[in-house]
Coordinates of C-alpha atoms in Angstrom, one line a residue:
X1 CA 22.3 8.8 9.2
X2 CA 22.9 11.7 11.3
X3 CA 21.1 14.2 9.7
X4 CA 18.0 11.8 9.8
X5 CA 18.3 11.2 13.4
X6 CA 18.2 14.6 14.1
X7 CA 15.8 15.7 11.8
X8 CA 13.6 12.8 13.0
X9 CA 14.1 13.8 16.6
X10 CA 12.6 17.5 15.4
X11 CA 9.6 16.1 13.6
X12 CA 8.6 13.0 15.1
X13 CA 7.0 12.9 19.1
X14 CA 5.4 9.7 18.9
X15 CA 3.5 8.7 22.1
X16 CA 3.5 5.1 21.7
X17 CA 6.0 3.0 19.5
X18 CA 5.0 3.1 15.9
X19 CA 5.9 0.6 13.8
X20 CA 3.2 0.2 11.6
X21 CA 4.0 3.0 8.7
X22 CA 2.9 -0.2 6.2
X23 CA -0.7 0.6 7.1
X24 CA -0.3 4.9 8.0
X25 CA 3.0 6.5 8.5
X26 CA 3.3 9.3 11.4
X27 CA 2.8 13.0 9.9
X28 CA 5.7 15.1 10.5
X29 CA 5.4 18.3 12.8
X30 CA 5.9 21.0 9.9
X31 CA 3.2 19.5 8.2
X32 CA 1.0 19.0 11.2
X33 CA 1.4 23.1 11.8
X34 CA 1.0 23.8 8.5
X35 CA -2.3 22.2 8.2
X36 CA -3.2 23.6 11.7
X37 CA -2.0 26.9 10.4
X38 CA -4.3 26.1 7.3
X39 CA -7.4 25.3 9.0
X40 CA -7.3 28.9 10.8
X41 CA -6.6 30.1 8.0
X42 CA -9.9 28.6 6.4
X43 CA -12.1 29.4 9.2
X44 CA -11.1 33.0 9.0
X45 CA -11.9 33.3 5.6
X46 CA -8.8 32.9 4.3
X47 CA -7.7 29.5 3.0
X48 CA -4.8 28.3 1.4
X49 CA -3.8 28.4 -2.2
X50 CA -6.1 25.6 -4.2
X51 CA -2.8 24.9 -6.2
X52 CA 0.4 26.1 -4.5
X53 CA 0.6 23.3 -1.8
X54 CA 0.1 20.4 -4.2
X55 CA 2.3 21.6 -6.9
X56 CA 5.0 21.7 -4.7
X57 CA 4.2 18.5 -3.0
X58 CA 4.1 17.4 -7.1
X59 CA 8.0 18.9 -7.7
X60 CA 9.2 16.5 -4.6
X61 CA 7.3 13.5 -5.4
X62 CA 8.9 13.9 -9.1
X63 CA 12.1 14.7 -7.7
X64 CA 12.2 11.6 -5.3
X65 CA 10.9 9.0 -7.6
X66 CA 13.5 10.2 -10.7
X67 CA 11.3 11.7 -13.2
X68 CA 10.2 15.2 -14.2
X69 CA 6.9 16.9 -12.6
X70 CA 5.4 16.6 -16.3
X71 CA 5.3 13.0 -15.8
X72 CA 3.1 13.1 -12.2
X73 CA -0.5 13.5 -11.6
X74 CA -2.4 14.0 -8.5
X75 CA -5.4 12.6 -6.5
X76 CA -6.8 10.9 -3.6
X77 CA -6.3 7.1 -3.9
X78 CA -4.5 4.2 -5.9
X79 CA -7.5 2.7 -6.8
X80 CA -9.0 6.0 -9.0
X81 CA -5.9 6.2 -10.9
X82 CA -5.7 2.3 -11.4
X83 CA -9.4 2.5 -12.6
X84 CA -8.9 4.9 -14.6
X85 CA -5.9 2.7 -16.0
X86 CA -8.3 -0.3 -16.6
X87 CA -10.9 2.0 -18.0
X88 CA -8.2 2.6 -21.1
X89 CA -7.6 -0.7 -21.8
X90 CA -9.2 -2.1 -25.0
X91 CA -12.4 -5.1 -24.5
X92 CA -9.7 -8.2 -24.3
X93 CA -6.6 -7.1 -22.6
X94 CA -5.0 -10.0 -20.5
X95 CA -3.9 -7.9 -17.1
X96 CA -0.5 -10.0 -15.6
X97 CA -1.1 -9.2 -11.3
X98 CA 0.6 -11.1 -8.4
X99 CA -1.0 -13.4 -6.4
X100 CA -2.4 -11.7 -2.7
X101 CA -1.3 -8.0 -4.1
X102 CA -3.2 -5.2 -2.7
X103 CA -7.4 -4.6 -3.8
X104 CA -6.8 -1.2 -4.8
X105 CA -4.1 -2.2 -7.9
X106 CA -5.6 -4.9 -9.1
X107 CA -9.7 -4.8 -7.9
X108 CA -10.3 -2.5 -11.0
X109 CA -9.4 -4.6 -13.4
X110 CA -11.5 -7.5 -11.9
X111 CA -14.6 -5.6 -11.8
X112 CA -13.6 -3.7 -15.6
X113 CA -16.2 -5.7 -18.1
X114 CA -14.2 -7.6 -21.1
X115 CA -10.5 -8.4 -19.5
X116 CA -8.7 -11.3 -18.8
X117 CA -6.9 -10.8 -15.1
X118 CA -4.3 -13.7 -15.0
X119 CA -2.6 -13.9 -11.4
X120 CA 0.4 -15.6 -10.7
X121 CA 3.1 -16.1 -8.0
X122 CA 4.9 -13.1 -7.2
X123 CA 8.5 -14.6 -7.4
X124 CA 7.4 -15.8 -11.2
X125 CA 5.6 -13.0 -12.9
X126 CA 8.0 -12.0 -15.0
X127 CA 8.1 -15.5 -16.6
X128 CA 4.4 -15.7 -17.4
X129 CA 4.2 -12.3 -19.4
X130 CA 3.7 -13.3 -23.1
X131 CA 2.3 -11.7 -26.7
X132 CA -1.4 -11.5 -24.7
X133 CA -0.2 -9.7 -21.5
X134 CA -1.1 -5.7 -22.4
X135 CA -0.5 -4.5 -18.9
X136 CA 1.5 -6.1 -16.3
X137 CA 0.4 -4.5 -12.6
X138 CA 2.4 -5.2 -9.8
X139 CA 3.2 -3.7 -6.4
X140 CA 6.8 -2.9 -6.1
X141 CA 7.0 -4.0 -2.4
X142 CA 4.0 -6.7 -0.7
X143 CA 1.9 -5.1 1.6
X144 CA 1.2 -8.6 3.6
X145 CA 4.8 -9.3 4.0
X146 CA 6.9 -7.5 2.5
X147 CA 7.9 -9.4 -0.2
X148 CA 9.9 -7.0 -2.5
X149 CA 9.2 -7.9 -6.5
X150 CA 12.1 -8.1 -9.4
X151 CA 11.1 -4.9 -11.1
X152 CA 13.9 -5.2 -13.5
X153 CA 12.6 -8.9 -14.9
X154 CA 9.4 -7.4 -14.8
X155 CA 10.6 -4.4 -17.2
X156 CA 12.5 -6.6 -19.5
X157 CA 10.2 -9.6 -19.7
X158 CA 7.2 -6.4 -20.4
X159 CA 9.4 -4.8 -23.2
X160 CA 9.9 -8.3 -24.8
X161 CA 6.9 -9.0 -25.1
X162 CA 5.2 -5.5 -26.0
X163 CA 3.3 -5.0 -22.4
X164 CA 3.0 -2.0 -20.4
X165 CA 3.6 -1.8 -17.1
X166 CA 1.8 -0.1 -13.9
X167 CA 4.1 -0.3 -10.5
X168 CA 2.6 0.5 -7.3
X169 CA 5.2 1.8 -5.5
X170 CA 2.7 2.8 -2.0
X171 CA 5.0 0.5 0.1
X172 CA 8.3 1.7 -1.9
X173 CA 8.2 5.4 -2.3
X174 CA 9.9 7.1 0.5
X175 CA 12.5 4.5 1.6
X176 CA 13.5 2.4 -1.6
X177 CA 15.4 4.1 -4.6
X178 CA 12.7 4.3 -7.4
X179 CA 13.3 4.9 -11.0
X180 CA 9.4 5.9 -11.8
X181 CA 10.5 6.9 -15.8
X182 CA 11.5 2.8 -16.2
X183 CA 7.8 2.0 -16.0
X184 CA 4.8 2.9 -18.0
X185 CA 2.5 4.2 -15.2
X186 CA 3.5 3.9 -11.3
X187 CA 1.3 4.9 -8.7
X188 CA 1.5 5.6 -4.8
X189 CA -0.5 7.4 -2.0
X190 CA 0.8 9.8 0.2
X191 CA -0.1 8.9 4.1
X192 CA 2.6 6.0 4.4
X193 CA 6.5 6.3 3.9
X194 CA 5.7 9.3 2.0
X195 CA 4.5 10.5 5.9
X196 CA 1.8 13.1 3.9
X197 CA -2.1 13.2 5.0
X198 CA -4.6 10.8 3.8
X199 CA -6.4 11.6 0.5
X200 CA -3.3 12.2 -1.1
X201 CA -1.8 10.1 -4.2
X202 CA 0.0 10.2 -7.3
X203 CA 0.6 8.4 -11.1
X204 CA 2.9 8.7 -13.4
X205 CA 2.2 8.8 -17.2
X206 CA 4.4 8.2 -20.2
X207 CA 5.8 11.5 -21.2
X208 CA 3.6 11.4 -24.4
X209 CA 0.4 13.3 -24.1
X210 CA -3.0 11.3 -25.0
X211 CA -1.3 8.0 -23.7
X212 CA -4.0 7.4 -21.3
X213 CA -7.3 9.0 -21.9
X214 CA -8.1 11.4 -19.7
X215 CA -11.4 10.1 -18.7
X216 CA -12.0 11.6 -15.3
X217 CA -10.9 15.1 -16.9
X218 CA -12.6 18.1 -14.6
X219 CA -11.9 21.5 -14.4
X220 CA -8.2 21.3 -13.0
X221 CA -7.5 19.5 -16.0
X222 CA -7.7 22.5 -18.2
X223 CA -4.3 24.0 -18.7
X224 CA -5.5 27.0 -17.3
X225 CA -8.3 26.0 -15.2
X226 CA -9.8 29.2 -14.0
X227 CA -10.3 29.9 -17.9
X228 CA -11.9 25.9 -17.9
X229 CA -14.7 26.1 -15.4
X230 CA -17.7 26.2 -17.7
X231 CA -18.5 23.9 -20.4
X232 CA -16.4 21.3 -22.2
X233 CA -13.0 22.1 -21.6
X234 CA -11.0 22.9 -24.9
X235 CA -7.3 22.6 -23.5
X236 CA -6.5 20.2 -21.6
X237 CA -2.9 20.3 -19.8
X238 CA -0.5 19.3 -22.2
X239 CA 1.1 16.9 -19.7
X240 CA -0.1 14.6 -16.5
X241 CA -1.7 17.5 -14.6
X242 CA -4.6 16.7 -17.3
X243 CA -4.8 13.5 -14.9
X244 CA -5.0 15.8 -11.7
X245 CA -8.4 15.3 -9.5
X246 CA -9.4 18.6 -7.5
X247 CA -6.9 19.2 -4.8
X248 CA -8.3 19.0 -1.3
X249 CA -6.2 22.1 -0.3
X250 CA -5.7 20.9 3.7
X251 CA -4.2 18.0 2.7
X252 CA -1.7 19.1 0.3
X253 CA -0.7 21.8 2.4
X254 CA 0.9 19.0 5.2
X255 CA 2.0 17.2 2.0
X256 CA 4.1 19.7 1.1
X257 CA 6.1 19.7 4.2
X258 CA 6.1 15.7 4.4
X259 CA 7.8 15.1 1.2
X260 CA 9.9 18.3 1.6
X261 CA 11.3 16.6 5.1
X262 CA 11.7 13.2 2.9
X263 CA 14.0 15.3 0.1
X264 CA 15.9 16.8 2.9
X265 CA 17.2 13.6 4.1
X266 CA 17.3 11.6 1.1
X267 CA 16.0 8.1 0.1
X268 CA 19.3 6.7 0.2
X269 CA 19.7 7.6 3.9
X270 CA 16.1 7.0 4.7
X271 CA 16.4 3.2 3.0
X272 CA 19.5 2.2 4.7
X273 CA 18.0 3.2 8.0
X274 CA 15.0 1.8 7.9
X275 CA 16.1 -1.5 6.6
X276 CA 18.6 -1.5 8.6
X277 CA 16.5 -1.7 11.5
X278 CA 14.1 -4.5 9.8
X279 CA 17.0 -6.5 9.5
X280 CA 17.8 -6.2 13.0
X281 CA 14.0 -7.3 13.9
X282 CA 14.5 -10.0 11.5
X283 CA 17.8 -10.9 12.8
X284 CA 16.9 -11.0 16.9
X285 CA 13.3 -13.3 15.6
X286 CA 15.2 -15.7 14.5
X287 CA 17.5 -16.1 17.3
X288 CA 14.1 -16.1 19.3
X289 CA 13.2 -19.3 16.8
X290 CA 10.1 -17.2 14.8
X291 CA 10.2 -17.3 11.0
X292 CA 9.5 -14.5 9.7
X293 CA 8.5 -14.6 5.4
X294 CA 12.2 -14.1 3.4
X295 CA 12.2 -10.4 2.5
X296 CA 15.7 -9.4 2.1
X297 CA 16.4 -5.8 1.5
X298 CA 12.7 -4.7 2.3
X299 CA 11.8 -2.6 5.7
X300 CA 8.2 -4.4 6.2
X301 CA 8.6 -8.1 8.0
X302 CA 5.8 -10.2 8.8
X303 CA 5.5 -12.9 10.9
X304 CA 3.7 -15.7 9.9
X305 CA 1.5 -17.2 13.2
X306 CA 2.1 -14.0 15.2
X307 CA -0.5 -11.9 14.2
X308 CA -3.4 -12.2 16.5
X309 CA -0.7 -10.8 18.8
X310 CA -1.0 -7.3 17.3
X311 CA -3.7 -6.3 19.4
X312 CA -2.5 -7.2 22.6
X313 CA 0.7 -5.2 21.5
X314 CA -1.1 -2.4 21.3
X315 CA -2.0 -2.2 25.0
X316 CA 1.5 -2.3 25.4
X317 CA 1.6 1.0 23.6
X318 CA 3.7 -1.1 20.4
X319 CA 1.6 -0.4 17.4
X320 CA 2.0 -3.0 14.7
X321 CA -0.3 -4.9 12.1
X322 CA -2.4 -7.7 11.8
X323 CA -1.7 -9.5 7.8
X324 CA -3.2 -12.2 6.7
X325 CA -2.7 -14.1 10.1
X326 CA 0.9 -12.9 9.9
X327 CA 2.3 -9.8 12.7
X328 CA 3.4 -7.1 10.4
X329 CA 6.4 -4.9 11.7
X330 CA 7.1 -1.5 9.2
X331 CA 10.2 0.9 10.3
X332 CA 10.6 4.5 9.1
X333 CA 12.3 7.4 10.4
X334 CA 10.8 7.7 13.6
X335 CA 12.0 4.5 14.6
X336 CA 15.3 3.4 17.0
X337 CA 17.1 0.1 17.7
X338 CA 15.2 0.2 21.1
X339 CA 11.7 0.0 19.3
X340 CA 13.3 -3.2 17.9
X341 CA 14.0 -4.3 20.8
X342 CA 11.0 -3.3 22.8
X343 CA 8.6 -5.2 20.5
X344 CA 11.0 -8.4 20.4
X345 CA 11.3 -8.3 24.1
X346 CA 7.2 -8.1 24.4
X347 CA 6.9 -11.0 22.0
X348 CA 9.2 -13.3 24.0
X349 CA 7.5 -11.8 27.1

């Protein structure tokens, strides 16, 4: 973990104690100058390259979540790409989701016209997919809690029975070792453990073209956009970039350097760090004879009863989250032992 901790001590100055990278992680100082840089750039006439920034912030993503940058489309929020998901979906379709999952995955398929949404326990959605589920949509770590879900039952319960499956990994990406090419479609945005701007997110499509019809097709969409910007466009992108929404070029010019930061170190490194320190949290609550929800391997813990605490936290400069009733604690790079022990020692205070 050295190389973290050091790189970590470069990037990160936080002023107070952030430990709420479930909800917005901290945006690294490369990419903080960059964008700086970007916005000068802009104002002076010049601005950034529409395309440069987010291809490359493309080639990481692909690169950290295992599959090639064919596979990964880009955009603003989980919610477009997940509507444009339940758009597809034949009049019909039973849609498999997890009890209390986040609005943005599975919101779109409640307010689609003609499917079934079936919703479940988390701990047993693998065991409720049948011949009717088409589309099983899951987040691969809870938001509330923390709660991480079996993605492997998931994948073979969704091959048995013929389903396809859409993983948002939002909470995941960043920290946990994620094999995007096992699923069917995964999604994520940028501005949490992925430490990029807000309005940035991605997907990630079957490899074979025309899987997913590429409703919200613009201009970018063309293979060669500059040649697509009038009219229908007659070639669409023979792979996910046919997906892409216009690229807000400020953004995905500190997304760039976010995920670049996230490559250097690794997930592997990042992971064992960050849960490392949950574990810790989760370790000195119970000593202190709190309860926080079973999460075991996961760097998000919630405490159930706790939560009307978070504000008062705040004025203590320890930035946490308010769940569902529960105090929400998320650790990332930026984070030490002593924030661990900070935040315990101001809940027992």
């Amino acid at each position: 973990m050295d190389l973290a901790r050091s790189l970590a001590e470069d990037e990160f100055k936080p002023s107070l104690t952030h430990l709420a990278t479930a909800s917005t992680g901290l945006l690294p100082l490369s990419a903080a100058r960059a964008v700086h840089e970007a916005v000068d750039a802009a104002a002076a006439g010049t601005p950034p390259d529409m395309f440069g920034a987010r291809d490359a912030a493309r080639a990481s993503f692909a690169r950290l979540m295992g599959v090639p940058a064919t596979r990964v489309a880009t955009g603003s929020s989980v919610a477009t790409f997940t509507g444009l998901i339940a758009a597809s979906l034949p009049d019909g379709a039973e849609v498999l989701t997890a009890e209390g999952d986040f609005s943005s995955l599975v919101n779109p398929f409640h307010v689609r016209p003609g499917l079934t949404v079936r919703t479940v326990p988390l701990e047993r959605i693998a065991e409720h997919v049948t011949e009717a589920t088409a589309l099983v949509a899951v987040s691969a770590v809870q938001s509330a809690d923390g709660r991480r879900a079996d993605l492997a039952a998931v994948r073979e319960a969704a091959r048995a029975h013929g389903a396809r499956t859409l993983i948002d990994a939002s909470q995941a990406a960043g920290w946990d070792f994620f094999d995007a090419g096992a699923y069917d479609y995964t999604v994520a945005v940028g501005f949490k453990w992925l430490l990029a701007p807000k309005g940035t997110a991605f997907l990630t499509v079957p490899e074979e073209p025309g899987a997913l019809p590429p409703l919200l097709a613009g201009w970018v969409a063309g293979d060669s956009p500059f040649d697509s910007c009038y009219g229908p466009v007659t070639g669409l992108a023979p792979d996910a970039r046919r997906y892409d929404e216009s690229p807000a070029p400020l953004v995905w010019t500190g997304a760039r350097h976010a995920l670049a930061l996230l490559e250097r170190i690794g997930t592997e490194a990042i992971g064992a760090h960050d849960v490392a320190l949950a574990d810790r949290f989760r370790e000195r609550l119970t000593r202190a004879g709190h309860a926080p929800v079973p999460a075991p391997g996961s760097a998000i813990v919630s405490v159930p009863g706790l939560g009307e605490r978070a504000a008062a936290l705040g004025g203590q400069g320890i930035t946490v989250s308010d769940r569902a009733g529960m105090l929400r604690a998320a650790f990332h790079l930026y984070n030490t032992e002593s924030d661990v022990d900070r935040l315990v020692a101001a809940l027992d205070g």
